[in-house]
Structures are given as C-alpha cells and as structure tokens.
C-alpha cells in the first residue's frame, strides 16, 4: 500500500471515529456541536499521561476517553436540561470553552502546541476505527438502540412507556464523548503533535455534516458519510481551487434531494423498487 | 479608561446586534437556524470592497453587495428551507452551513484569502468627551444598526405585513387558513434577512476598515450567542445580547488579555444556558424548537 492511500485510510479512520461520536447522541435527538471539545480533552489527557508519566499508549488513550466521558457526564447533567437548538448551542459553547482553556494551559504548551513523544502506527488507528464500527453495529442490535430511536421520535411517549429518557440521553451523550476522547488520543499519538487550534468549531460542524449526509436512521449512515466526506475532496483534487466550493454545492444539492441522508431504513427496498421498475420498463 | 472600553464594547456590540436580530427572525418566524447568515455578512463586506477596488462609487458598491446578498438569501430559501421543510430539524441547519462553506470558498477563489484593508469612506472624525474618544464611523454604525432594528420592531408591531409575519411565527397553518400568503411571504423574509446581515457586513467594513473571506465566521457565532443570551425570537433580547457580548469581549481583552475572549464570551453563554435556558428576555419554549 502506498503512503498516500495509507494516509487517506488513516484520515478516514479518524473521521469514522468522530462520526460515531456525533451519531450516538444524535440518534437520541441531541445535536452535539462541540465534539471537537471532547477530542481535545482526550488528546491532551492521553499525551500528558504518556509524556509526563510514561504510560503505555493504549492505557493513556483509554484514559483519554474516560476523562472525556467524565467531563461529558459532568456537564450533561446541567446541559441536558436544555434541548433542541439550546442544547446544540450549549455544546457548541462548551467546545469553544474547552479548546480555549487548553489553548491557555501552559503545562501543555499553550498556543505553541504540545509535542507527543510516543508514536502509534497507522494500523492501530485503523484497527480502532474498525473496532468502533463493530461496537456500534453490535450496539444497534440491542434494546439500547431501540430506546435511542424512541427517545428521538417522541420523548413524551417513551417516558410514558417507562423508558428513563434522562438516563438514555446522558448515556448517549457520555458514550459519544468517550469515543471522541479515544479518537483525540489516537490523533495525538499518530501525528505526535497537537495544538488546540486544530480542534475548532469547523471540525465539530464538519463531523456533524458527515453524519447527516450518511443518515442517522441506520448505524451504517455515519460510516458512509465519513467515506464520502473523506474520499470526495481527494477525487476533486484535480480542480484544486474549486474543490471545496464544489463540495459545498454537493452538500447543498444532496440535502435538498435527500434530506434524510443517504442511508435510510427503507433504503434497501427503495433500491429494489428502482431496479424492479427498470425491469418492467424493459 | 474603563469608560473608553465600555464605549468600544458597545460599538462592537452594535454589529453583533444586526446579526443576532437576523438569526432571531429566522428562528422566531421560520423555526430555522440559518447558518448562511455569517456568509451573507461576509458577502456584504467583501463585495463592497471588491467593487470599490475596481473603481465603483461606494454607494453603487454597497448596492451591489446588498443585491448579491439578497440573491443568496433567495437561493438559501430555494435550496435549503423549501426542500427540507418536513425533514429532521438538523437538516436545514447543515445545508445552510454548506452555503457558508460555499460562499467563503467562492470569495477565496475570486478575491483571495488574505485580509484586505477597506478604504476609508467616512472622513476620520473623532469626538472627545473628556478623556473618552468616540470614533465617528463606529458611532454612525451603531446609530444605523440600532435605528434599523428599532424600525424593524415598529414594523413588526404596527404594519400589516408585520402582523402577517407574527401570525406565521405563532402558527403556520392557522396563518395560512386566515389568508396569509405564506408561500410568498417566506421568500420575502429570506431576502429581507439577507439584506439585514449584509448591511451588518458593510457597517463592519466601514467602521473597522478590514474585510476577509472569513470575517463572517467569528461574528456569526458571536451573533448566535447574542441571540441565545437575549432569548430566541425576541428582538429586544437580541439587542441586549449583542451589546452585552460586545462589552464582555472588549472588557475581557482589556483585563485578561485576548487569549481569554472565547472563554469569557462562550463561558457566559454556557452559564446562562444552564441557569436560564430561555435567555434573558425569552419565554420558556411552549413547543420544541430547532
């Protein structure tokens, strides 16, 4: 495999991990616009542990995820009182505040960034991404996924049916943050350098874009979305200047034509019908 | 010195007010968090600059900028709001973000990604009240933006069209039943909203003498924060929120340094959302909004 395609594959892995971090709360109807904030927490925690205390990378990355989850749990309790757009903006503000705090934290280099000594190979990143996808696919077969959908579709009715919606919401939010933290930790150790500026609002919003483009109705949506988002700018590389503009046009038109995202629960039968209709026409 | 900072903060807040009002209108009436607003803000500033650079008179340049923004507003309506009316609430948000990305990249392709200095249009006159200096251009911007917003609130309260808009905000279907032509009014609102934000961009360019393709991003997010702090759907809330954010920004730069601006501004937003989720002047949401 060439270095270029390996690079793309690593990029794809990071995007997939981030996409599932956004997908989990979104499946319960919470738009998290601050996912980059949780990635920052994971990235800095993990690299601090390997740099200063000589922890093994695997343990440090897992701890990064745990700390990100702890932060999420701490803020979920007050923040999840808000909902809809208020929640989206509260998470947005949270992401900004977290990134700004790390930007001013001199222990980890402040604005000049934080070099990370321990290194992990691409294969570990790709492996983790596959693991995350497998975990999510497994999760989608459990009752938990049903609860998420129920809470998203109608919180009032699901409450009446005896689902603890508060618990489900907090769990989805926290689990998403843990995945983001792990992604951040991997990022830090693969590229051996982090700076808080990288984890910007745009990173959070792009991640939300992947997920919505792929669709939130099925567990494979975020994967497909991340795939499109990673590969498309590469395919458009020949039209260097125009590629992001073309890409934006693609997003706008795509959302206009298929507002539910590419993959929906009825996608399979939709395709089948399309094929059948052509058979009849022939 | 604190008085000077308060004045500066209010001047900056005046720009935020316009964006916050545009967001608040889109949310309050259409229930749509329109993230193309930072894009139209940038169009206002960048197109004016480009036209003045090729030698147009500034009045015509401003007109051209407003025209472009209005066109963008219509496009956003056609391609974002209309197709996704019945889908998940996050969808229009995402595709309006697509517009922000598109506008920024078009500006980069044609005008470059550098920060540009905007020519001085209003002769440099500063007023002095004791030790406090008030910049002429900034003062005019503040007066214009507050004047426009004040006019808007009167328009919404008193005029017939304003009554129709408020009827849609209350309940779309009922408004349609009562004979409000919703199909015609909504695109008008989009155009109006785009004009409003583009005006904000022009005022920003005139008073701070700099434009760039990314000028909308930061201001846009501060504008959203201002709207939330004031309370969604409330015009007076947007004014208070905008001025407040301007003040917090300038005062935090003064006392803590520029690194702490984001912590202070967004920390304030976070704190307020936790303590009072409906904003300072907002009413608790009767129905779910996004």
Coordinates of C-alpha atoms in Angstrom, one line a residue, chain A residues 134-271:
Chain A
X134 CA -18.1 -3.2 15.2
X135 CA -19.1 -1.9 18.6
X136 CA -21.7 0.4 17.1
X137 CA -23.1 -2.4 14.9
X138 CA -23.3 -4.6 17.9
X139 CA -25.0 -1.9 19.9
X140 CA -27.5 -1.4 17.2
X141 CA -28.8 -4.9 17.7
X142 CA -29.5 -4.3 21.4
X143 CA -32.5 -2.7 23.1
X144 CA -30.4 0.4 23.8
X145 CA -30.6 1.4 20.1
X146 CA -34.4 1.0 20.2
X147 CA -34.5 3.3 23.3
X148 CA -32.4 5.9 21.4
X149 CA -34.8 5.9 18.5
X150 CA -37.8 6.0 20.8
X151 CA -36.4 9.0 22.7
X152 CA -35.6 10.8 19.5
X153 CA -39.0 10.1 17.9
X154 CA -41.2 11.1 20.9
X155 CA -39.7 11.7 24.3
X156 CA -43.1 12.1 25.9
X157 CA -44.4 8.8 24.7
X158 CA -41.2 7.0 25.5
X159 CA -41.4 8.4 29.0
X160 CA -44.9 7.1 29.4
X161 CA -43.8 3.7 28.2
X162 CA -41.4 3.6 31.1
X163 CA -38.1 4.5 29.4
X164 CA -35.8 6.5 31.6
X165 CA -35.2 9.2 29.0
X166 CA -32.9 11.2 31.1
X167 CA -30.6 8.1 31.6
X168 CA -30.7 7.3 27.9
X169 CA -29.8 10.9 26.9
X170 CA -27.0 11.1 29.4
X171 CA -25.7 7.7 28.4
X172 CA -25.7 8.5 24.7
X173 CA -24.0 11.8 25.3
X174 CA -21.3 10.4 27.6
X175 CA -20.6 7.4 25.4
X176 CA -20.3 9.7 22.3
X177 CA -17.8 11.8 24.3
X178 CA -15.8 8.7 25.2
X179 CA -15.5 7.7 21.6
X180 CA -14.4 11.3 20.7
X181 CA -11.8 11.2 23.5
X182 CA -10.4 8.0 22.2
X183 CA -10.2 9.5 18.7
X184 CA -8.4 12.5 20.1
X185 CA -5.9 10.4 22.0
X186 CA -5.2 8.4 18.8
X187 CA -4.8 11.5 16.8
X188 CA -2.2 12.9 19.2
X189 CA -0.1 9.7 19.2
X190 CA -0.3 9.2 15.5
X191 CA 0.7 12.7 14.4
X192 CA 2.9 13.2 17.5
X193 CA 1.9 16.8 17.9
X194 CA -1.3 18.5 19.0
X195 CA -2.5 22.1 19.1
X196 CA -5.8 23.3 20.5
X197 CA -6.5 25.4 17.4
X198 CA -6.9 22.3 15.3
X199 CA -9.9 21.2 17.2
X200 CA -12.1 24.1 16.0
X201 CA -15.8 24.7 15.6
X202 CA -15.4 23.8 11.9
X203 CA -14.1 20.3 12.9
X204 CA -17.2 19.8 15.0
X205 CA -19.5 21.0 12.3
X206 CA -17.9 19.0 9.6
X207 CA -18.3 15.9 11.7
X208 CA -22.0 16.7 12.1
X209 CA -22.1 17.0 8.3
X210 CA -20.7 13.5 7.8
X211 CA -23.3 12.0 10.0
X212 CA -26.3 13.8 8.5
X213 CA -25.0 13.2 5.0
X214 CA -24.9 9.5 5.6
X215 CA -28.1 9.5 7.6
X216 CA -28.9 9.0 11.2
X217 CA -31.6 6.3 10.8
X218 CA -29.3 3.4 10.5
X219 CA -26.0 2.5 12.1
X220 CA -24.1 2.5 8.8
X221 CA -25.0 6.0 7.9
X222 CA -22.1 7.7 9.7
X223 CA -19.7 5.2 8.1
X224 CA -21.0 6.0 4.6
X225 CA -21.0 9.7 5.3
X226 CA -17.4 9.7 6.6
X227 CA -16.4 7.7 3.5
X228 CA -18.0 10.2 1.1
X229 CA -16.5 13.1 3.0
X230 CA -13.0 11.7 3.1
X231 CA -12.8 10.5 -0.5
X232 CA -14.7 13.2 -2.3
X233 CA -12.3 16.1 -1.7
X234 CA -9.5 13.7 -2.8
X235 CA -11.3 12.8 -6.0
X236 CA -11.9 16.5 -6.7
X237 CA -8.2 17.3 -6.1
X238 CA -7.6 17.9 -9.8
X239 CA -9.7 21.0 -9.6
X240 CA -7.6 22.2 -6.7
X241 CA -9.1 25.7 -6.1
X242 CA -12.7 24.7 -6.7
X243 CA -12.8 21.5 -4.7
X244 CA -14.3 22.9 -1.5
X245 CA -16.8 25.1 -3.4
X246 CA -17.9 22.1 -5.5
X247 CA -18.0 20.1 -2.3
X248 CA -20.3 22.6 -0.7
X249 CA -22.6 22.6 -3.8
X250 CA -22.7 18.9 -3.5
X251 CA -23.8 19.1 0.2
X252 CA -26.5 21.7 -0.6
X253 CA -27.9 19.8 -3.5
X254 CA -27.7 16.5 -1.8
X255 CA -29.5 17.7 1.3
X256 CA -32.2 19.2 -1.0
X257 CA -32.7 15.9 -2.8
X258 CA -32.3 13.5 0.1
X259 CA -32.9 15.4 3.4
X260 CA -32.9 12.2 5.4
X261 CA -29.4 11.4 4.5
X262 CA -28.1 8.8 2.0
X263 CA -28.9 5.6 4.0
X264 CA -32.4 5.4 5.5
X265 CA -34.2 2.4 7.0
X266 CA -36.1 1.9 3.8
X267 CA -33.1 2.3 1.5
X268 CA -32.9 -1.3 0.6
X269 CA -36.5 -1.6 -0.6
X270 CA -36.1 1.7 -2.3
X271 CA -33.2 0.4 -4.4

